[in-house]
Amino acid sequence: MTVETKVVNKRVLEAYEGFVKHMKAFLDEQQFNHEEYTNFVHWADRLGRSGEIPLFLDVFVESYVLEAKYKNSPGTEPSLLGPYYEENSPLLEGSKVVIPQRENEPGDKLKFFGNVSSVNGSIGKTKVEWWQDDADGLYSNYDSTAPDFNLRGQFYTDENGDFEVESIVPIPYQIPTNGPTGEFTFAAGYHAYRPAHIHIKFEHEGHETLITQVFFEGDKWLETDVASGVRSSLTTKLIDKGDHKEATLNFIMRTK
């Protein structure tokens, strides 16, 4: 009888052993009783059955993963990918684009100007993906009645790394609260709001993919973002131009 040998993934084993080490110290510190442990098991079971594990981790864990990895790194700070990213958004022509939207899309009109460079200098033709909520605080392809890929698109910067986007100003929104994630949020005494933000993802050969967000000065939820995703370096001004608002932010990618 032959015994099947399996290749050990050393990174998985290393991460698990580190998790157990710190979990033991955490349990020694907290001294949970059996009822508290059982309540946690039942809550975790509901979390899994509801399909909210990605939501919970995006809101309450992802930010700390990014901080641990990138807090002393050069380049633009990353922020949350979030649970509403959708692949295969429409490819738009040129570096000056209008993000797909409904006719007479509700919301304040926005013109956003940006530049993408490298820690090593200027780069051109960087792929940019953009997604955001609508004037109801909802995302297409998920909880909105808008057509699929509304307020979503991808395009390339020009040869100097510049780009310009016409869209609408996003609004703050509340994360879903009618499931286990909401149970935890309110039990911990947190509110459930995220400040208004735009999601942007950048890809360029020879560079790490940069996933980040843009925030706006004056938003009441900046200091208490439930997902802890706000970075001061990602916060910019909304300038009122009468019939539209304008904002600008530049981005720097890290090499691999």
mmCIF file of C-alpha atoms in Angstrom, residues 42-231:
data_model
loop_
_atom_site.group_PDB
_atom_site.id
_atom_site.type_symbol
_atom_site.label_atom_id
_atom_site.label_comp_id
_atom_site.label_asym_id
_atom_site.label_seq_id
_atom_site.Cartn_x
_atom_site.Cartn_y
_atom_site.Cartn_z
ATOM 1 C CA HIS A 42 -23.345 30.501 15.948
ATOM 2 C CA TRP A 43 -22.677 34.043 14.664
ATOM 3 C CA ALA A 44 -19.812 32.822 12.458
ATOM 4 C CA ASP A 45 -22.096 30.106 11.085
ATOM 5 C CA ARG A 46 -24.714 32.740 10.190
ATOM 6 C CA LEU A 47 -22.003 34.876 8.618
ATOM 7 C CA GLY A 48 -20.943 32.046 6.344
ATOM 8 C CA ARG A 49 -24.467 30.936 5.448
ATOM 9 C CA SER A 50 -25.475 34.505 4.594
ATOM 10 C CA GLY A 51 -22.610 34.931 2.125
ATOM 11 C CA GLU A 52 -21.343 37.931 4.105
ATOM 12 C CA ILE A 53 -17.804 36.719 4.835
ATOM 13 C CA PRO A 54 -16.358 38.901 2.010
ATOM 14 C CA LEU A 55 -18.373 41.880 3.278
ATOM 15 C CA PHE A 56 -17.234 41.440 6.879
ATOM 16 C CA LEU A 57 -13.574 40.981 5.949
ATOM 17 C CA ASP A 58 -13.630 43.921 3.522
ATOM 18 C CA VAL A 59 -15.103 46.222 6.160
ATOM 19 C CA PHE A 60 -13.285 45.101 9.305
ATOM 20 C CA VAL A 61 -10.035 43.368 8.218
ATOM 21 C CA GLU A 62 -8.777 44.478 4.793
ATOM 22 C CA SER A 63 -7.657 47.934 5.898
ATOM 23 C CA TYR A 64 -5.330 46.456 8.534
ATOM 24 C CA VAL A 65 -3.847 44.017 6.019
ATOM 25 C CA LEU A 66 -2.971 46.968 3.763
ATOM 26 C CA GLU A 67 -1.555 49.042 6.610
ATOM 27 C CA ALA A 68 0.682 46.201 7.754
ATOM 28 C CA LYS A 69 2.049 45.673 4.238
ATOM 29 C CA TYR A 70 2.367 49.226 2.900
ATOM 30 C CA LYS A 71 2.601 51.697 5.801
ATOM 31 C CA ASN A 72 6.275 52.476 5.137
ATOM 32 C CA SER A 73 6.277 51.958 1.367
ATOM 33 C CA PRO A 74 6.768 54.685 -1.253
ATOM 34 C CA GLY A 75 4.002 55.517 -3.694
ATOM 35 C CA THR A 76 0.281 56.053 -3.315
ATOM 36 C CA GLU A 77 -1.355 54.395 -0.332
ATOM 37 C CA PRO A 78 -3.731 51.573 -1.245
ATOM 38 C CA SER A 79 -7.242 51.358 0.120
ATOM 39 C CA LEU A 80 -10.024 48.786 0.085
ATOM 40 C CA LEU A 81 -11.058 46.843 -2.991
ATOM 41 C CA GLY A 82 -14.410 46.428 -1.252
ATOM 42 C CA PRO A 83 -17.212 43.952 -1.975
ATOM 43 C CA TYR A 84 -18.605 45.775 -5.027
ATOM 44 C CA TYR A 85 -15.803 45.333 -7.549
ATOM 45 C CA GLU A 86 -16.964 43.792 -10.818
ATOM 46 C CA GLU A 87 -14.667 42.482 -13.556
ATOM 47 C CA ASN A 88 -15.129 43.180 -17.274
ATOM 48 C CA SER A 89 -16.454 46.715 -17.049
ATOM 49 C CA PRO A 90 -16.711 48.506 -20.431
ATOM 50 C CA LEU A 91 -13.452 49.563 -22.086
ATOM 51 C CA LEU A 92 -13.691 53.256 -22.953
ATOM 52 C CA GLU A 93 -11.715 54.967 -25.721
ATOM 53 C CA GLY A 94 -9.143 57.621 -24.976
ATOM 54 C CA SER A 95 -7.829 59.127 -21.745
ATOM 55 C CA LYS A 96 -10.691 61.661 -21.465
ATOM 56 C CA VAL A 97 -13.775 59.594 -20.797
ATOM 57 C CA VAL A 98 -17.377 59.768 -19.702
ATOM 58 C CA ILE A 99 -18.143 56.926 -17.302
ATOM 59 C CA PRO A 100 -21.182 54.896 -18.477
ATOM 60 C CA GLN A 101 -24.335 56.254 -16.884
ATOM 61 C CA ARG A 102 -28.055 56.541 -17.409
ATOM 62 C CA GLU A 103 -29.575 59.382 -19.368
ATOM 63 C CA ASN A 104 -29.993 62.272 -16.912
ATOM 64 C CA GLU A 105 -28.114 60.303 -14.225
ATOM 65 C CA PRO A 106 -29.110 61.782 -10.834
ATOM 66 C CA GLY A 107 -26.388 63.499 -8.846
ATOM 67 C CA ASP A 108 -23.968 66.409 -9.085
ATOM 68 C CA LYS A 109 -21.820 66.296 -12.197
ATOM 69 C CA LEU A 110 -18.135 65.624 -11.575
ATOM 70 C CA LYS A 111 -14.973 66.216 -13.601
ATOM 71 C CA PHE A 112 -11.988 64.406 -12.145
ATOM 72 C CA PHE A 113 -8.406 65.035 -13.284
ATOM 73 C CA GLY A 114 -5.537 62.716 -12.437
ATOM 74 C CA ASN A 115 -2.036 61.640 -13.341
ATOM 75 C CA VAL A 116 -0.390 58.247 -12.883
ATOM 76 C CA SER A 117 3.388 57.959 -12.513
ATOM 77 C CA SER A 118 5.896 55.466 -11.117
ATOM 78 C CA VAL A 119 8.220 55.690 -8.136
ATOM 79 C CA ASN A 120 10.885 55.658 -10.864
ATOM 80 C CA GLY A 121 9.393 58.526 -12.871
ATOM 81 C CA SER A 122 6.730 59.174 -15.485
ATOM 82 C CA ILE A 123 4.854 56.376 -17.238
ATOM 83 C CA GLY A 124 2.141 56.375 -19.868
ATOM 84 C CA LYS A 125 -0.699 54.155 -20.980
ATOM 85 C CA THR A 126 -1.618 52.858 -17.532
ATOM 86 C CA LYS A 127 -4.850 50.875 -17.340
ATOM 87 C CA VAL A 128 -7.396 52.501 -15.033
ATOM 88 C CA GLU A 129 -10.599 50.923 -13.669
ATOM 89 C CA TRP A 130 -13.213 53.159 -12.038
ATOM 90 C CA TRP A 131 -16.321 52.229 -10.055
ATOM 91 C CA GLN A 132 -18.550 54.097 -7.605
ATOM 92 C CA ASP A 133 -22.009 54.335 -6.074
ATOM 93 C CA ASP A 134 -24.880 56.365 -7.523
ATOM 94 C CA ALA A 135 -26.944 59.195 -6.031
ATOM 95 C CA ASP A 136 -28.892 56.613 -3.985
ATOM 96 C CA GLY A 137 -25.700 55.183 -2.485
ATOM 97 C CA LEU A 138 -26.065 51.965 -4.522
ATOM 98 C CA TYR A 139 -23.724 50.055 -6.845
ATOM 99 C CA SER A 140 -24.736 48.690 -10.228
ATOM 100 C CA ASN A 141 -24.528 44.886 -10.641
ATOM 101 C CA TYR A 142 -25.351 44.528 -6.927
ATOM 102 C CA ASP A 143 -28.075 46.415 -5.083
ATOM 103 C CA SER A 144 -29.070 49.034 -7.661
ATOM 104 C CA THR A 145 -31.827 48.901 -10.280
ATOM 105 C CA ALA A 146 -29.476 50.683 -12.698
ATOM 106 C CA PRO A 147 -28.212 48.777 -15.758
ATOM 107 C CA ASP A 148 -25.187 46.540 -15.276
ATOM 108 C CA PHE A 149 -21.887 48.452 -15.300
ATOM 109 C CA ASN A 150 -23.543 51.791 -14.627
ATOM 110 C CA LEU A 151 -20.852 54.152 -13.247
ATOM 111 C CA ARG A 152 -18.170 51.592 -14.050
ATOM 112 C CA GLY A 153 -15.536 51.643 -16.746
ATOM 113 C CA GLN A 154 -11.914 51.120 -17.678
ATOM 114 C CA PHE A 155 -9.580 53.115 -19.908
ATOM 115 C CA TYR A 156 -5.914 54.032 -20.393
ATOM 116 C CA THR A 157 -4.023 57.177 -19.445
ATOM 117 C CA ASP A 158 -2.295 59.151 -22.194
ATOM 118 C CA GLU A 159 1.428 58.967 -22.906
ATOM 119 C CA ASN A 160 2.122 61.413 -20.055
ATOM 120 C CA GLY A 161 0.018 59.498 -17.525
ATOM 121 C CA ASP A 162 -2.827 62.034 -17.539
ATOM 122 C CA PHE A 163 -6.527 61.182 -17.506
ATOM 123 C CA GLU A 164 -9.848 62.973 -17.174
ATOM 124 C CA VAL A 165 -13.175 61.456 -16.120
ATOM 125 C CA GLU A 166 -16.717 62.822 -16.283
ATOM 126 C CA SER A 167 -19.043 61.147 -13.802
ATOM 127 C CA ILE A 168 -21.168 62.152 -10.806
ATOM 128 C CA VAL A 169 -20.133 62.963 -7.256
ATOM 129 C CA PRO A 170 -20.497 59.819 -5.096
ATOM 130 C CA ILE A 171 -22.359 60.002 -1.793
ATOM 131 C CA PRO A 172 -21.801 58.395 1.629
ATOM 132 C CA TYR A 173 -23.643 55.111 2.088
ATOM 133 C CA GLN A 174 -24.441 52.555 4.743
ATOM 134 C CA ILE A 175 -23.010 49.055 4.538
ATOM 135 C CA PRO A 176 -25.644 46.271 4.647
ATOM 136 C CA THR A 177 -26.907 45.902 8.214
ATOM 137 C CA ASN A 178 -29.704 43.312 7.983
ATOM 138 C CA GLY A 179 -27.388 40.322 8.459
ATOM 139 C CA PRO A 180 -24.581 39.097 10.731
ATOM 140 C CA THR A 181 -22.246 41.930 9.689
ATOM 141 C CA GLY A 182 -24.850 44.407 10.901
ATOM 142 C CA GLU A 183 -25.264 42.433 14.139
ATOM 143 C CA PHE A 184 -21.554 42.812 14.837
ATOM 144 C CA THR A 185 -21.455 46.472 13.762
ATOM 145 C CA PHE A 186 -24.158 47.545 16.193
ATOM 146 C CA ALA A 187 -23.066 45.206 19.000
ATOM 147 C CA ALA A 188 -19.658 46.882 18.871
ATOM 148 C CA GLY A 189 -21.300 50.305 19.012
ATOM 149 C CA TYR A 190 -20.186 51.339 15.528
ATOM 150 C CA HIS A 191 -22.208 53.248 12.954
ATOM 151 C CA ALA A 192 -22.473 51.646 9.497
ATOM 152 C CA TYR A 193 -21.496 54.519 7.191
ATOM 153 C CA ARG A 194 -18.679 54.947 4.712
ATOM 154 C CA PRO A 195 -17.762 58.422 3.459
ATOM 155 C CA ALA A 196 -18.277 59.249 -0.209
ATOM 156 C CA HIS A 197 -15.507 57.719 -2.292
ATOM 157 C CA ILE A 198 -14.432 56.608 -5.739
ATOM 158 C CA HIS A 199 -12.747 53.240 -6.284
ATOM 159 C CA ILE A 200 -9.813 53.214 -8.710
ATOM 160 C CA LYS A 201 -7.560 50.365 -9.786
ATOM 161 C CA PHE A 202 -4.326 50.880 -11.765
ATOM 162 C CA GLU A 203 -2.315 48.321 -13.739
ATOM 163 C CA HIS A 204 0.955 48.837 -15.607
ATOM 164 C CA GLU A 205 3.609 46.353 -16.727
ATOM 165 C CA GLY A 206 6.445 45.985 -14.233
ATOM 166 C CA HIS A 207 4.434 47.568 -11.405
ATOM 167 C CA GLU A 208 2.321 46.302 -8.530
ATOM 168 C CA THR A 209 -1.394 46.651 -9.129
ATOM 169 C CA LEU A 210 -2.580 49.682 -7.171
ATOM 170 C CA ILE A 211 -6.092 49.469 -5.703
ATOM 171 C CA THR A 212 -7.129 52.621 -3.922
ATOM 172 C CA GLN A 213 -9.941 55.101 -3.234
ATOM 173 C CA VAL A 214 -10.473 58.855 -3.460
ATOM 174 C CA PHE A 215 -12.218 60.784 -0.668
ATOM 175 C CA PHE A 216 -13.418 64.368 -0.390
ATOM 176 C CA GLU A 217 -12.737 67.030 2.225
ATOM 177 C CA GLY A 218 -15.684 68.017 4.397
ATOM 178 C CA ASP A 219 -17.397 64.627 4.426
ATOM 179 C CA LYS A 220 -18.890 64.039 7.891
ATOM 180 C CA TRP A 221 -17.837 60.370 7.917
ATOM 181 C CA LEU A 222 -14.137 60.834 7.085
ATOM 182 C CA GLU A 223 -12.951 60.504 10.676
ATOM 183 C CA THR A 224 -15.193 57.557 11.546
ATOM 184 C CA ASP A 225 -15.313 55.463 8.363
ATOM 185 C CA VAL A 226 -16.706 52.086 9.466
ATOM 186 C CA ALA A 227 -14.183 50.343 7.190
ATOM 187 C CA SER A 228 -11.185 52.432 8.323
ATOM 188 C CA GLY A 229 -10.309 52.936 4.664
ATOM 189 C CA VAL A 230 -9.687 56.694 4.657
ATOM 190 C CA ARG A 231 -6.141 57.960 4.105
#
